[in-house]
Short mmCIF file of C-alpha atoms and ligand atoms in Angstrom, two decimals:
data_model
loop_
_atom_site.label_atom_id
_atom_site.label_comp_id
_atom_site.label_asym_id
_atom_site.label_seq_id
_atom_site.Cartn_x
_atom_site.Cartn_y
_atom_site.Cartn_z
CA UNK L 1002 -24.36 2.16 11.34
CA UNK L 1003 -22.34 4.36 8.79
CA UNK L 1004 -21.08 6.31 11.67
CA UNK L 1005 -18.35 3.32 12.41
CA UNK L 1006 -16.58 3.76 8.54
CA UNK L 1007 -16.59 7.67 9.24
CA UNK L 1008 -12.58 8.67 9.68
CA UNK L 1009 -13.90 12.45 10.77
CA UNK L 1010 -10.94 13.92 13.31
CA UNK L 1011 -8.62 11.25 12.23
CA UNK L 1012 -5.05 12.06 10.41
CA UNK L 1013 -4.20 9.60 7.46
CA UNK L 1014 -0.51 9.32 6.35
CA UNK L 1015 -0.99 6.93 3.12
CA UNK L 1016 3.13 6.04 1.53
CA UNK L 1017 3.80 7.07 -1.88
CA UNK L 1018 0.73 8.84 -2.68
CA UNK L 1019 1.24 11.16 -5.55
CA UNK L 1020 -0.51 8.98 -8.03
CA UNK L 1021 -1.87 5.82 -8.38
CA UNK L 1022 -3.05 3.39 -5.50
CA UNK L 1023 -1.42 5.53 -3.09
CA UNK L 1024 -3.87 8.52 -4.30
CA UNK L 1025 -6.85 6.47 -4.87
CA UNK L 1026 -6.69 5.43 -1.29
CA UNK L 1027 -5.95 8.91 0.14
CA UNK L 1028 -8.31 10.60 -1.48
CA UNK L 1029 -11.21 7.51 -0.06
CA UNK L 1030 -9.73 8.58 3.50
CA UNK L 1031 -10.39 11.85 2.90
CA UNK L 1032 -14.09 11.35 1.57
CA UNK L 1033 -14.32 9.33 4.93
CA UNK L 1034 -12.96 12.69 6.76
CA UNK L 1035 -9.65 11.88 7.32
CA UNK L 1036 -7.02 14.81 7.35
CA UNK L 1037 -4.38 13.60 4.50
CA UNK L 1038 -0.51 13.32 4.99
CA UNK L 1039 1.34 11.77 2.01
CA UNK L 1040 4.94 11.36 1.35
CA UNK L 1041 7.47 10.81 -1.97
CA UNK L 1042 10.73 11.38 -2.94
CA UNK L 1043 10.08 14.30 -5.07
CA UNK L 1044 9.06 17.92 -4.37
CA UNK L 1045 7.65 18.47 -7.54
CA UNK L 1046 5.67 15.25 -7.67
CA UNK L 1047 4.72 16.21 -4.36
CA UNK L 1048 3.36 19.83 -5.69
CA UNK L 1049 1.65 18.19 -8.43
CA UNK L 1050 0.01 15.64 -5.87
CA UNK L 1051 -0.76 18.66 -4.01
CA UNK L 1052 -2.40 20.23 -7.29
CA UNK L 1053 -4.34 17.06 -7.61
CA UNK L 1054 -5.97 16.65 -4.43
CA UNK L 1055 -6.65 20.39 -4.41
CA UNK L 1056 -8.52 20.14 -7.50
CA UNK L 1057 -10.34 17.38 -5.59
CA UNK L 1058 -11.70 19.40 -2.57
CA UNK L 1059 -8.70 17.73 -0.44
CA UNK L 1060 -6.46 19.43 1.55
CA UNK L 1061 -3.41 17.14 1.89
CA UNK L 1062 0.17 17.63 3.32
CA UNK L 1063 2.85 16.82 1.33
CA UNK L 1064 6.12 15.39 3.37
CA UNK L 1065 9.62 14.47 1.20
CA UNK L 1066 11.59 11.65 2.67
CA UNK L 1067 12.37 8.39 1.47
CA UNK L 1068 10.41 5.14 3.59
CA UNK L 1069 14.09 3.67 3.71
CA UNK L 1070 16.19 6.12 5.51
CA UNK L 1071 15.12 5.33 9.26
CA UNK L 1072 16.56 9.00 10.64
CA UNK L 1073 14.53 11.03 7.46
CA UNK L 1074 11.26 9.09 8.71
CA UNK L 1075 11.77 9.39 12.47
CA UNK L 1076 12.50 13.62 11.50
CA UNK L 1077 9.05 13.73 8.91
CA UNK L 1078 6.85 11.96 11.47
CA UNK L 1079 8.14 14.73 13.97
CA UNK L 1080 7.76 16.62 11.67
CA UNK L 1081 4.35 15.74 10.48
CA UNK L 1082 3.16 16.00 14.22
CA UNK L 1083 4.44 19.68 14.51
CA UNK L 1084 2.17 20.91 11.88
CA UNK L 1085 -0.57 18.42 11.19
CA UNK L 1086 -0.80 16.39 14.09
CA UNK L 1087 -0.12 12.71 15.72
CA UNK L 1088 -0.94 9.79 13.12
CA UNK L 1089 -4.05 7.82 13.81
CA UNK L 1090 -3.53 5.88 10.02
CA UNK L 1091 -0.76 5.25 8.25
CA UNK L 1092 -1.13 3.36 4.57
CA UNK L 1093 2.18 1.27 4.15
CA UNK L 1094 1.70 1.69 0.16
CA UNK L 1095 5.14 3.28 -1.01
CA UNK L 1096 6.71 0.31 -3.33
CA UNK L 1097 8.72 -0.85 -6.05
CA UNK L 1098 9.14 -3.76 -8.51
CA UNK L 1099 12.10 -5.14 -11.16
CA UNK L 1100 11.11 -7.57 -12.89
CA UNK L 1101 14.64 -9.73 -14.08
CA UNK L 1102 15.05 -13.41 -13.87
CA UNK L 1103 16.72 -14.64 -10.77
CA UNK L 1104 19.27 -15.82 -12.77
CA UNK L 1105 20.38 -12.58 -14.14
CA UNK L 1106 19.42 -10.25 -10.62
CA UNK L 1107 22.13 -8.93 -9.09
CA UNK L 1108 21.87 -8.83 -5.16
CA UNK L 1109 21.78 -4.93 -4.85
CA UNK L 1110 18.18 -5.23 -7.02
CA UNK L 1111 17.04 -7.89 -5.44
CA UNK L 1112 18.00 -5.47 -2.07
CA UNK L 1113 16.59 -2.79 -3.15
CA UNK L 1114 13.49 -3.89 -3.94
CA UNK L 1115 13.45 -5.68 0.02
CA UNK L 1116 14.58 -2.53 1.30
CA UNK L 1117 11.81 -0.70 0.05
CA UNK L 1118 8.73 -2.75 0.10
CA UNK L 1119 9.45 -4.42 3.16
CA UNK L 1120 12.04 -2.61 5.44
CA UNK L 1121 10.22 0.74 4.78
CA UNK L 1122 6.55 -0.70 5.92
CA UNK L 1123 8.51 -1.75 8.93
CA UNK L 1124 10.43 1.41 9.74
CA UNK L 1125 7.73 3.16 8.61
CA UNK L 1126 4.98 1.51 11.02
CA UNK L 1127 7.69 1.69 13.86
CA UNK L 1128 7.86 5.64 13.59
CA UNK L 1129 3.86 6.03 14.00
CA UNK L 1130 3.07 3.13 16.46
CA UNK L 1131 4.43 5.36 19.77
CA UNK L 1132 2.28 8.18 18.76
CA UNK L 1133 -0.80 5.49 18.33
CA UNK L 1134 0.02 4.34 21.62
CA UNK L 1135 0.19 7.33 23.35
CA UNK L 1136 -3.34 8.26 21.87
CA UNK L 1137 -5.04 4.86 22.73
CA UNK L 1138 -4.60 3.17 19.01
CA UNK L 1139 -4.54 3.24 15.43
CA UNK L 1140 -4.72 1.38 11.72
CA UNK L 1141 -2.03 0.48 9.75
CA UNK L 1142 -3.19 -0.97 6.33
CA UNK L 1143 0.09 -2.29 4.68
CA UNK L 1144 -0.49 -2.76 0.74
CA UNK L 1145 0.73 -6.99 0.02
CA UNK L 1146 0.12 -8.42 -3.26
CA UNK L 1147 -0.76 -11.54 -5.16
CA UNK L 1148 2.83 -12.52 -4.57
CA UNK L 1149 2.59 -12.70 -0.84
CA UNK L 1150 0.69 -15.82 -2.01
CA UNK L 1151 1.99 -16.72 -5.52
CA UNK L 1152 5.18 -16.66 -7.49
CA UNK L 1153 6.04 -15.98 -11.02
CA UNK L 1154 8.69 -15.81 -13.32
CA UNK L 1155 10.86 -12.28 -12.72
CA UNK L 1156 9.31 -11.39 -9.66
CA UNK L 1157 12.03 -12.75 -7.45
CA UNK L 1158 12.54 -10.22 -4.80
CA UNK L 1159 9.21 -9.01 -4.94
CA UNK L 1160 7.12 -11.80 -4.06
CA UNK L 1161 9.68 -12.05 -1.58
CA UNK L 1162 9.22 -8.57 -0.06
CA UNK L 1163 5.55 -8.83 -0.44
CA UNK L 1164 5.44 -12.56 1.57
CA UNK L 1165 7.44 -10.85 3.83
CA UNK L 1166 5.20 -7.84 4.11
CA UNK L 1167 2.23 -10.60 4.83
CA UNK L 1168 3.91 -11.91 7.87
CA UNK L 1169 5.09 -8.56 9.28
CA UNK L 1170 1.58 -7.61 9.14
CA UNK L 1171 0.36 -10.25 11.51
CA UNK L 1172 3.51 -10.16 13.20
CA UNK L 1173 2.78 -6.11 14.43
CA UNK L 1174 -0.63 -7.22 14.52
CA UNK L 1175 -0.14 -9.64 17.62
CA UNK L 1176 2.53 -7.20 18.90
CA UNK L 1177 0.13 -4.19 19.31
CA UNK L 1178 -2.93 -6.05 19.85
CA UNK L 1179 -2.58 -5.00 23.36
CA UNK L 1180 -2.44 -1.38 22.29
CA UNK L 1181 -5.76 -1.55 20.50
CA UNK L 1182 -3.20 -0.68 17.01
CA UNK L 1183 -4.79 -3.21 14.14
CA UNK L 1184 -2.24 -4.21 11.89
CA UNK L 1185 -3.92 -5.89 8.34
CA UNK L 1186 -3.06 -5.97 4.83
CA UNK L 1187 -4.64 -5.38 1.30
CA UNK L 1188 -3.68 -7.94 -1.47
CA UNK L 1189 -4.62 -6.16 -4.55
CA UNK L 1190 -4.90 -7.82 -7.65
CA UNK L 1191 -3.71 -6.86 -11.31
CA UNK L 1192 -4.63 -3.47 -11.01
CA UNK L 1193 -4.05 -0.65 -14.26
CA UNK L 1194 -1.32 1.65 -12.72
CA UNK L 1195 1.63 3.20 -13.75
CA UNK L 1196 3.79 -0.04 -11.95
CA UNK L 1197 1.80 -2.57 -14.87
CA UNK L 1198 1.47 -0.14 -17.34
CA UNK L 1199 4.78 -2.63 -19.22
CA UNK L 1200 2.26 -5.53 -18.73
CA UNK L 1201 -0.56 -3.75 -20.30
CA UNK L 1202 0.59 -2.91 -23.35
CA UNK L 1203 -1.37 -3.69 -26.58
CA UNK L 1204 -0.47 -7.15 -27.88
CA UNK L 1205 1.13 -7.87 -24.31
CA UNK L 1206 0.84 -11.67 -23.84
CA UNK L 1207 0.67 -10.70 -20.08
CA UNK L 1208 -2.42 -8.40 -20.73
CA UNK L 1209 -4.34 -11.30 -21.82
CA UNK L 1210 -3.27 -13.91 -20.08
CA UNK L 1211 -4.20 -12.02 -16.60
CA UNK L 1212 -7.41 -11.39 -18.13
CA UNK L 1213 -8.38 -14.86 -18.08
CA UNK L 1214 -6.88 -15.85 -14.97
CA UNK L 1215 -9.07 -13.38 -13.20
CA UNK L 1216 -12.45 -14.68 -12.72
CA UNK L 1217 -14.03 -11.13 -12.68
CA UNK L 1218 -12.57 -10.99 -15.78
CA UNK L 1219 -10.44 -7.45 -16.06
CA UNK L 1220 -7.99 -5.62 -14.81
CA UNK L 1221 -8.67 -4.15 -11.31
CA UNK L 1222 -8.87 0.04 -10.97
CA UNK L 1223 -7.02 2.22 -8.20
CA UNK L 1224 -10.66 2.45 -6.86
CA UNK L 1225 -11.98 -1.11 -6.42
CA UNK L 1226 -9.15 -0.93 -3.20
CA UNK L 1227 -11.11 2.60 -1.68
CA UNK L 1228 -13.78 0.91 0.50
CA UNK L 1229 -11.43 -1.76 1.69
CA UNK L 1230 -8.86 0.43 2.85
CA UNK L 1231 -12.34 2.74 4.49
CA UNK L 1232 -12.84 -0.26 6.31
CA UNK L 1233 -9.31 -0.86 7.63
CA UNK L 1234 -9.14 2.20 8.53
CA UNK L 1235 -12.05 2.74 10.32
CA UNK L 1236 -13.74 1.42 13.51
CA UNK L 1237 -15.81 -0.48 11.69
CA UNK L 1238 -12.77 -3.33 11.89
CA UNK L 1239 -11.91 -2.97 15.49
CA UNK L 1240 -11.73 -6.72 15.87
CA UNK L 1241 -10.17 -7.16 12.53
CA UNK L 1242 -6.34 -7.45 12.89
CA UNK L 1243 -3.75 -9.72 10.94
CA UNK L 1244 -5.80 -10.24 8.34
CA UNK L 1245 -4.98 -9.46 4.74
CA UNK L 1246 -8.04 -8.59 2.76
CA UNK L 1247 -7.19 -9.68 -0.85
CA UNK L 1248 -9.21 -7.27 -3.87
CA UNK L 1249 -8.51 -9.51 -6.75
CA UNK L 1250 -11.33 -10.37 -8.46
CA UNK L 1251 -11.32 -13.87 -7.36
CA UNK L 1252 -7.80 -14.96 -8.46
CA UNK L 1253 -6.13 -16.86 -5.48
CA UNK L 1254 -9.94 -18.66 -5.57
CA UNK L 1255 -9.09 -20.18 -9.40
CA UNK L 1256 -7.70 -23.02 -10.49
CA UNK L 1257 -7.91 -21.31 -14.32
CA UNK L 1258 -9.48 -22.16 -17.31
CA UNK L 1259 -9.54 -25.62 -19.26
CA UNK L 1260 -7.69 -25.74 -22.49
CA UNK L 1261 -10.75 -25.93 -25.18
P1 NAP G 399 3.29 3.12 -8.54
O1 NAP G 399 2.37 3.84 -9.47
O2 NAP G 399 4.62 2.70 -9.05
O3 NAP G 399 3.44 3.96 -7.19
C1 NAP G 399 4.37 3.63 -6.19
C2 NAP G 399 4.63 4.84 -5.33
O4 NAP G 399 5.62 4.54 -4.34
C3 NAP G 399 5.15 6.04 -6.13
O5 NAP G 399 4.47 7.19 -5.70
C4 NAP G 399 6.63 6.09 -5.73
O6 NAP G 399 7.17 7.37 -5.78
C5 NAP G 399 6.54 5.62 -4.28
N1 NAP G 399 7.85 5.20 -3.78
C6 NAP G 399 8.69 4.27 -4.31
N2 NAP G 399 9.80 4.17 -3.56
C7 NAP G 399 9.65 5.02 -2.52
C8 NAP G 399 10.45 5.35 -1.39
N3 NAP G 399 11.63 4.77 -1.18
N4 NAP G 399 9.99 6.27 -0.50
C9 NAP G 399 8.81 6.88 -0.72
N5 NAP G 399 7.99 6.61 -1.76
C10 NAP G 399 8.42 5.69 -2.65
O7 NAP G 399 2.61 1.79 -8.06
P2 NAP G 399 1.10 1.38 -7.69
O8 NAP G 399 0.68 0.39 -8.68
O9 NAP G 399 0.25 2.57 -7.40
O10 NAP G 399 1.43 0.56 -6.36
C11 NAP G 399 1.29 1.04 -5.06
C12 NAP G 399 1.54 -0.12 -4.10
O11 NAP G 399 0.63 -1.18 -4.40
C13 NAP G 399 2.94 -0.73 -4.22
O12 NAP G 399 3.38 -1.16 -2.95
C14 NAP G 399 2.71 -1.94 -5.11
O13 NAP G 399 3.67 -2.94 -4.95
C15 NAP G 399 1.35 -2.38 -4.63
N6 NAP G 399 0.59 -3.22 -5.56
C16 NAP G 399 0.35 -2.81 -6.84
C17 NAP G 399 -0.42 -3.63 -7.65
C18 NAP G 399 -0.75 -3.30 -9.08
O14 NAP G 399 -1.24 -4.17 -9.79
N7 NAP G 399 -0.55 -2.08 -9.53
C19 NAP G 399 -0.90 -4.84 -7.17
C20 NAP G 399 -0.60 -5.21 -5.87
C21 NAP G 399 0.15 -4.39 -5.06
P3 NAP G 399 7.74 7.99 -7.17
O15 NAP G 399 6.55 8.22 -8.03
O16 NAP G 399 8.41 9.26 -6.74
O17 NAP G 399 8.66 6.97 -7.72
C1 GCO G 400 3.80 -8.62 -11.87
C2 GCO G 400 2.95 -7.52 -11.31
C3 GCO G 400 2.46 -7.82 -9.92
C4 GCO G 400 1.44 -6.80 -9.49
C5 GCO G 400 0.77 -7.00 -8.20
C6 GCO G 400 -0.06 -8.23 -8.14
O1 GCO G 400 4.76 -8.31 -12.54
O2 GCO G 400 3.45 -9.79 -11.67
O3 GCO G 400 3.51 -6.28 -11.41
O4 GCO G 400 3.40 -8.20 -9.06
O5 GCO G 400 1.91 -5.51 -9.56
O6 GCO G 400 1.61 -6.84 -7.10
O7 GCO G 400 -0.85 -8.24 -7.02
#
């Protein structure tokens, strides 16, 4: 039975992985066997990374190019092939967020933000899905959000991007069904990373406020997403496709609390 989760011979290119979700899911890949490729903008982020997973037992592969610039992903995925191999995963999880009221946003946020949570998933997932086809299939597990269900104040173009990223996941999904590539999502909850470290601040009205409007009752951790994204990626969800698996702690299933 465990046989189906095992990722042994597979290669694993998880987005932005040189800390926080991005890592936490690599490094569940690679405890599944998966060889790891990761990707930032940064060579010395990238070295520490490399440090990191080192330190771990993981041998990863460190790649700089940015998820936006179509020609710098269509040369690292060559690349990436060259010296590691053809992608049989790829984690979509590379992402940004500005939090300003619509009112005050100026367009090039609000594009920049699109351009990298949403165009860079789908020039991203368009690099890696000849490869996948060429080998008979693949995963790709592209990391939504609550906002690709709810909206809140400041989180204009994200919640946009991340709606958007929901529909281009069942969108590739039904597109490379035929090619036996499954296409899902994960909708993570609040989780404690660097990207809500503003929000968790002592005294933060936010901090306590998501609190209670998660029925688990806490934050989420980088690792409550590892045996999701195992899953995903594995063959254990060959029938599995469009589908966004949210890891929230029961949020989009609450109404939230009654005044006392
Ligand atoms: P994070 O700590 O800010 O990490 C984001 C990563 O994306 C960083 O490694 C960053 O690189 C990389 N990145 C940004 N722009 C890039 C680009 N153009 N090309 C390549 N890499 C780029 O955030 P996180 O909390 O781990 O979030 C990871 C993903 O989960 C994001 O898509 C986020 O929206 C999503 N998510 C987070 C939460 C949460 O509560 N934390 C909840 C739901 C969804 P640098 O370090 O070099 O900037
Ligand atoms: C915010 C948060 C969120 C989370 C996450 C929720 O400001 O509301 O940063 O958007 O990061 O994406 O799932």
């Amino acid at each position: 039975m465990l046989q189906q989760f095992s990722l042994k011979e597979k290669i694993a290119l998880v987005t932005g992985a040189t800390h926080g979700i991005g890592m936490a899911l690599a490094k569940a890949l690679a405890a599944a066997g998966a060889t790891i490729v990761f990707n930032d903008l940064v060579q010395e982020r990238i070295d520490n990374a490399l440090k990191e997973y080192k330190a771990a037992g993981i041998t990863a592969h460190g790649y700089i190019f940015d998820v936006t610039d179509e020609a710098a992903v269509t040369a690292g995925i060559a690349k990436i092939a060259k010296e590691v191999g053809v992608i049989d995963i790829l984690v979509n999880n590379a992402g940004i967020i500005k939090r300003i009221p619509a009112v005050e946003m100026s367009a090039a946020d609000f594009r920049q933000v699109i351009d990298i949570d949403l165009n860079g998933p789908f020039i991203m997932s368009k690099a890696v899905a000849p490869g996948m086809i060429k080998k008979g299939g693949g995963k790709i597990i592209n990391i939504c959000s609550m906002m690709s269900e709810l909206g809140r104040e400041t989180v204009s173009a994200y919640a946009a991007a991340k709606g958007g990223l929901k529909m281009l996941t069942k969108n590739l999904a039904v597109e490379w069904a035929e090619h036996n590539i499954q296409v899902n999502g994960i909708g993570p909850g609040y989780i404690a990373t660097a990207q809500t470290g503003p929000l968790r601040e002592d005294g933060h009205p936010f901090n306590t406020f998501i609190v209670g409007r998660t029925p688990a009752g806490r934050w989420g951790v980088p690792e409550d997403l590892q045996g999701p994204a195992v899953f995903l990626a594995s063959e254990a969800s060959n029938f599995v496709t469009g589908h966004v698996l949210y890891v929230d702690g029961g949020i989009l299933a609450y109404i939230g609390k009654q005044p006392k």
